[in-house]
Amino acid sequence: MPDPTPSEERLELSAPATPEMLDLVHEVLQRLWVARPDVGEPDRVRFEMAVIEVLGNIVEHAYELERPGGERRFDVSLCAGGDDLVATFGDNGVPAALDLSDVTMPGEDAESGRGLALTAAVVDDLAYERVGDRNHWRLVCHRHDG
Amino acid sequence: MIEFDVSTTAEGIGVVVPRGRLNMVSARQLKERLDELVSAGTTRIVVDMAETTFLDSSGLGALIAGLKAARQAGGDLRVARPTEAVMTVFRLTNLDKVLRPRDDVEGAFGA
């Protein structure tokens, strides 16, 4: 008999931290949903939004201090389990100067600065840590489709 | 991946149709398309989002930049037919009140 609650599905990717890689991560997410058709559409939307915003943040930081000879890379792990959708990111960019406890939505005519506020609004947990010369991010969306 | 259809109606309204995902890469392209329209004198613009499957904060930024440019030139930018994914982002950022999505492209600048 097939297991009615499949074990977690995890997909990983390591790539240069360039904006073009965002589309690749969208594609990896598509593969994750094919492997886990039980994840509901609203949860997919929330998770994809948060993953792309955090990645956008990483890519922007990688661009800020382009240093010759040192390639900026990120790795991402996307995991769909029975209760949670979890994404972890690592990158060798500059340290992110931010306070996750004080993320606010900017005014309505702002053209930037909404990324982390949007992420904070859709995730159940968001953590950032600088370890050595690497940034580590972890975000969790509890599934509401059960 | 994204494609943009850009056309102008008989009434002189610019219609931009982003087909695909509006993320950091495609937001730059959208901003360029909107800037080109406004620079060419087409200051009333409808962004038809019926085929926009994903929108992030950079895509939002491009819409707001286009809105400001159009208004400064005496026109306006309106959003029509957002998908549920797009509408979710508008609501979460409180921009649904600013962008006030319309149900159809033709009536976006109607009475």
CSV table of C-alpha atoms in Angstrom, one decimal:
chain,number,residue,atom,x,y,z
A,1,MET,CA,0.0,0.0,0.0
A,2,PRO,CA,1.3,3.5,-0.8
A,3,ASP,CA,2.1,5.7,2.2
A,4,PRO,CA,-0.8,8.2,2.4
A,5,THR,CA,1.5,10.8,4.0
A,6,PRO,CA,4.7,10.9,1.8
A,7,SER,CA,7.9,11.8,3.5
A,8,GLU,CA,9.4,15.2,3.0
A,9,GLU,CA,10.5,16.2,-0.5
A,10,ARG,CA,13.7,18.3,-0.6
A,11,LEU,CA,15.3,20.0,-3.6
A,12,GLU,CA,18.7,21.7,-3.5
A,13,LEU,CA,20.4,24.1,-5.8
A,14,SER,CA,23.8,26.0,-5.8
A,15,ALA,CA,24.3,28.8,-8.4
A,16,PRO,CA,25.9,32.2,-9.0
A,17,ALA,CA,24.0,35.0,-7.2
A,18,THR,CA,22.7,36.7,-10.2
A,19,PRO,CA,19.1,37.9,-11.0
A,20,GLU,CA,18.8,35.4,-13.8
A,21,MET,CA,19.0,32.6,-11.3
A,22,LEU,CA,15.6,33.6,-9.9
A,23,ASP,CA,13.9,32.0,-12.8
A,24,LEU,CA,15.8,28.8,-12.1
A,25,VAL,CA,14.5,28.8,-8.5
A,26,HIS,CA,10.9,29.3,-9.8
A,27,GLU,CA,11.5,26.2,-11.9
A,28,VAL,CA,12.8,24.2,-8.9
A,29,LEU,CA,9.7,25.2,-7.0
A,30,GLN,CA,7.5,23.9,-9.9
A,31,ARG,CA,9.3,20.6,-9.6
A,32,LEU,CA,8.7,20.6,-5.8
A,33,TRP,CA,4.9,21.0,-6.4
A,34,VAL,CA,4.9,18.3,-9.0
A,35,ALA,CA,6.5,16.0,-6.4
A,36,ARG,CA,4.1,17.2,-3.7
A,37,PRO,CA,0.7,17.8,-5.3
A,38,ASP,CA,-0.9,17.8,-1.9
A,39,VAL,CA,0.5,21.2,-1.1
A,40,GLY,CA,-2.4,23.7,-1.6
A,41,GLU,CA,-2.3,26.7,-3.9
A,42,PRO,CA,-2.4,29.4,-1.2
A,43,ASP,CA,0.5,27.8,0.6
A,44,ARG,CA,2.5,27.5,-2.6
A,45,VAL,CA,1.9,31.2,-3.3
A,46,ARG,CA,3.0,32.3,0.1
A,47,PHE,CA,6.1,30.1,0.0
A,48,GLU,CA,7.2,31.1,-3.5
A,49,MET,CA,6.7,34.8,-2.6
A,50,ALA,CA,8.9,34.5,0.5
A,51,VAL,CA,11.6,32.4,-1.3
A,52,ILE,CA,11.9,34.8,-4.2
A,53,GLU,CA,12.0,37.9,-1.9
A,54,VAL,CA,14.8,36.5,0.3
A,55,LEU,CA,16.7,35.4,-2.8
A,56,GLY,CA,16.2,38.8,-4.4
A,57,ASN,CA,17.7,40.3,-1.2
A,58,ILE,CA,20.7,38.0,-1.4
A,59,VAL,CA,21.2,38.8,-5.1
A,60,GLU,CA,21.1,42.5,-4.4
A,61,HIS,CA,23.6,42.3,-1.7
A,62,ALA,CA,25.9,40.2,-3.9
A,63,TYR,CA,25.8,43.0,-6.4
A,64,GLU,CA,26.5,45.8,-3.9
A,65,LEU,CA,30.2,44.9,-3.5
A,66,GLU,CA,31.3,43.2,-6.6
A,67,ARG,CA,34.9,42.2,-6.0
A,68,PRO,CA,37.0,41.0,-8.9
A,69,GLY,CA,38.0,37.3,-8.7
A,70,GLY,CA,35.5,36.4,-6.0
A,71,GLU,CA,32.4,34.8,-7.4
A,72,ARG,CA,29.2,35.4,-5.4
A,73,ARG,CA,27.2,32.2,-5.0
A,74,PHE,CA,24.2,31.1,-3.1
A,75,ASP,CA,22.8,27.7,-2.2
A,76,VAL,CA,19.2,27.0,-1.4
A,77,SER,CA,17.3,24.0,0.0
A,78,LEU,CA,13.6,23.8,-0.5
A,79,CYS,CA,11.7,21.3,1.5
A,80,ALA,CA,8.0,20.3,1.6
A,81,GLY,CA,7.0,18.3,4.5
A,82,GLY,CA,3.6,17.2,5.9
A,83,ASP,CA,3.3,20.2,8.2
A,84,ASP,CA,5.7,22.8,6.9
A,85,LEU,CA,7.4,24.3,3.9
A,86,VAL,CA,11.0,25.2,4.8
A,87,ALA,CA,13.6,27.1,2.8
A,88,THR,CA,17.2,27.6,3.9
A,89,PHE,CA,19.7,29.8,2.0
A,90,GLY,CA,23.4,30.3,2.3
A,91,ASP,CA,25.5,32.9,0.5
A,92,ASN,CA,29.0,34.4,0.7
A,93,GLY,CA,27.8,38.0,0.1
A,94,VAL,CA,28.3,40.9,2.5
A,95,PRO,CA,26.6,40.7,5.8
A,96,ALA,CA,23.0,41.8,5.6
A,97,ALA,CA,22.4,44.9,7.8
A,98,LEU,CA,18.9,44.4,8.9
A,99,ASP,CA,16.7,44.0,12.0
A,100,LEU,CA,14.1,41.4,11.4
A,101,SER,CA,12.2,42.5,14.5
A,102,ASP,CA,11.6,45.9,13.0
A,103,VAL,CA,10.5,45.3,9.4
A,104,THR,CA,7.8,47.8,8.2
A,105,MET,CA,6.0,48.3,5.0
A,106,PRO,CA,7.1,51.6,3.4
A,107,GLY,CA,4.8,54.3,2.2
A,108,GLU,CA,2.5,53.7,-0.8
A,109,ASP,CA,4.6,55.7,-3.3
A,110,ALA,CA,7.9,54.0,-2.4
A,111,GLU,CA,9.5,52.1,-5.3
A,112,SER,CA,11.5,49.7,-3.2
A,113,GLY,CA,11.8,48.4,0.4
A,114,ARG,CA,8.8,46.1,0.5
A,115,GLY,CA,10.6,42.8,0.1
A,116,LEU,CA,11.3,41.8,3.6
A,117,ALA,CA,8.0,43.3,4.9
A,118,LEU,CA,6.2,41.1,2.3
A,119,THR,CA,8.2,38.1,3.4
A,120,ALA,CA,7.5,38.7,7.1
A,121,ALA,CA,3.8,39.0,6.3
A,122,VAL,CA,3.6,35.5,4.6
A,123,VAL,CA,6.0,33.4,6.7
A,124,ASP,CA,5.5,31.9,10.1
A,125,ASP,CA,9.2,32.1,10.9
A,126,LEU,CA,12.1,34.0,9.4
A,127,ALA,CA,15.7,33.9,10.7
A,128,TYR,CA,18.9,35.4,9.6
A,129,GLU,CA,22.4,34.7,10.9
A,130,ARG,CA,25.9,35.6,9.9
A,131,VAL,CA,28.3,32.7,10.5
A,132,GLY,CA,31.9,33.3,9.6
A,133,ASP,CA,31.9,34.8,6.1
A,134,ARG,CA,28.5,33.4,5.2
A,135,ASN,CA,24.9,34.5,5.5
A,136,HIS,CA,22.3,32.0,6.5
A,137,TRP,CA,18.6,32.5,6.1
A,138,ARG,CA,15.8,30.1,7.1
A,139,LEU,CA,12.1,30.6,6.5
A,140,VAL,CA,9.1,28.5,7.4
A,141,CYS,CA,5.5,28.5,6.2
A,142,HIS,CA,3.2,26.3,8.2
A,143,ARG,CA,0.8,24.5,5.8
A,144,HIS,CA,-2.8,25.6,6.1
A,145,ASP,CA,-4.1,23.1,3.5
A,146,GLY,CA,-4.3,20.1,5.8
B,1,MET,CA,10.7,34.0,-18.3
B,2,ILE,CA,8.4,36.8,-19.4
B,3,GLU,CA,7.0,38.4,-22.5
B,4,PHE,CA,5.5,41.9,-22.8
B,5,ASP,CA,2.8,42.8,-25.3
B,6,VAL,CA,2.6,46.6,-25.8
B,7,SER,CA,-0.1,48.1,-27.9
B,8,THR,CA,-2.0,51.4,-28.1
B,9,THR,CA,-5.8,51.6,-28.5
B,10,ALA,CA,-7.7,53.9,-30.9
B,11,GLU,CA,-8.2,56.2,-27.9
B,12,GLY,CA,-4.5,56.5,-27.3
B,13,ILE,CA,-4.3,54.3,-24.3
B,14,GLY,CA,-1.2,52.2,-23.9
B,15,VAL,CA,-1.9,48.6,-23.0
B,16,VAL,CA,1.0,46.5,-21.5
B,17,VAL,CA,0.5,42.8,-21.0
B,18,PRO,CA,3.2,41.0,-18.9
B,19,ARG,CA,2.9,37.3,-19.7
B,20,GLY,CA,4.7,35.2,-17.0
B,21,ARG,CA,6.5,36.1,-13.8
B,22,LEU,CA,7.3,39.7,-12.7
B,23,ASN,CA,10.4,39.3,-10.6
B,24,MET,CA,13.6,41.3,-10.2
B,25,VAL,CA,14.7,40.6,-13.8
B,26,SER,CA,11.4,41.3,-15.6
B,27,ALA,CA,10.6,44.3,-13.4
B,28,ARG,CA,13.4,46.2,-15.0
B,29,GLN,CA,12.0,45.3,-18.4
B,30,LEU,CA,8.5,46.4,-17.3
B,31,LYS,CA,9.9,49.7,-16.0
B,32,GLU,CA,11.6,50.3,-19.4
B,33,ARG,CA,8.4,49.6,-21.3
B,34,LEU,CA,6.4,52.0,-19.1
B,35,ASP,CA,9.1,54.7,-19.4
B,36,GLU,CA,9.1,54.4,-23.2
B,37,LEU,CA,5.4,54.8,-23.4
B,38,VAL,CA,5.3,57.9,-21.2
B,39,SER,CA,8.3,59.4,-23.0
B,40,ALA,CA,6.5,58.9,-26.3
B,41,GLY,CA,3.5,60.8,-24.9
B,42,THR,CA,1.3,57.9,-24.1
B,43,THR,CA,0.5,58.9,-20.5
B,44,ARG,CA,-2.7,56.8,-20.0
B,45,ILE,CA,-1.6,53.2,-19.5
B,46,VAL,CA,-3.3,50.0,-18.5
B,47,VAL,CA,-1.3,47.1,-17.3
B,48,ASP,CA,-3.3,44.0,-18.0
B,49,MET,CA,-2.2,41.4,-15.4
B,50,ALA,CA,-4.5,38.5,-16.4
B,51,GLU,CA,-1.4,36.5,-17.5
B,52,THR,CA,1.0,37.6,-14.7
B,53,THR,CA,1.5,34.5,-12.7
B,54,PHE,CA,3.8,35.9,-10.1
B,55,LEU,CA,4.6,39.4,-8.7
B,56,ASP,CA,7.3,40.3,-6.3
B,57,SER,CA,8.3,43.6,-4.6
B,58,SER,CA,10.5,44.6,-7.5
B,59,GLY,CA,7.5,44.2,-9.9
B,60,LEU,CA,5.5,46.3,-7.5
B,61,GLY,CA,8.2,48.9,-7.5
B,62,ALA,CA,8.1,49.0,-11.3
B,63,LEU,CA,4.3,49.5,-11.3
B,64,ILE,CA,4.6,52.3,-8.7
B,65,ALA,CA,7.4,54.0,-10.7
B,66,GLY,CA,5.2,53.8,-13.8
B,67,LEU,CA,2.2,55.2,-11.9
B,68,LYS,CA,4.3,58.2,-10.7
B,69,ALA,CA,5.8,58.8,-14.2
B,70,ALA,CA,2.4,58.7,-15.9
B,71,ARG,CA,0.8,61.0,-13.3
B,72,GLN,CA,3.7,63.5,-13.5
B,73,ALA,CA,3.1,63.6,-17.3
B,74,GLY,CA,-0.6,64.4,-16.7
B,75,GLY,CA,-1.9,60.8,-17.2
B,76,ASP,CA,-2.4,57.8,-15.1
B,77,LEU,CA,-1.6,54.1,-14.8
B,78,ARG,CA,-4.3,51.5,-14.1
B,79,VAL,CA,-4.1,47.8,-13.4
B,80,ALA,CA,-6.6,45.4,-14.9
B,81,ARG,CA,-7.6,41.8,-14.3
B,82,PRO,CA,-5.0,40.8,-11.6
B,83,THR,CA,-4.6,37.1,-11.0
B,84,GLU,CA,-5.2,35.8,-7.4
B,85,ALA,CA,-1.4,35.6,-6.8
B,86,VAL,CA,-1.0,39.3,-7.9
B,87,MET,CA,-4.0,40.4,-5.9
B,88,THR,CA,-2.5,38.7,-2.8
B,89,VAL,CA,0.6,40.9,-3.1
B,90,PHE,CA,-1.5,44.0,-3.6
B,91,ARG,CA,-3.5,43.3,-0.5
B,92,LEU,CA,-0.5,42.4,1.7
B,93,THR,CA,1.3,45.7,0.7
B,94,ASN,CA,-1.9,47.8,1.0
B,95,LEU,CA,-1.4,48.8,-2.6
B,96,ASP,CA,-4.8,47.5,-3.7
B,97,LYS,CA,-6.2,51.0,-2.6
B,98,VAL,CA,-3.6,52.8,-4.7
B,99,LEU,CA,-3.6,50.7,-7.8
B,100,ARG,CA,-7.3,49.9,-7.5
B,101,PRO,CA,-7.5,47.0,-10.0
B,102,ARG,CA,-10.1,47.1,-12.7
B,103,ASP,CA,-12.2,44.2,-13.9
B,104,ASP,CA,-11.4,44.8,-17.6
B,105,VAL,CA,-8.9,46.6,-19.9
B,106,GLU,CA,-11.5,48.4,-22.0
B,107,GLY,CA,-13.2,50.0,-19.1
B,108,ALA,CA,-10.1,50.9,-17.1
B,109,PHE,CA,-10.2,54.5,-18.3
B,110,GLY,CA,-14.0,54.5,-18.7
B,111,ALA,CA,-16.4,56.8,-16.9
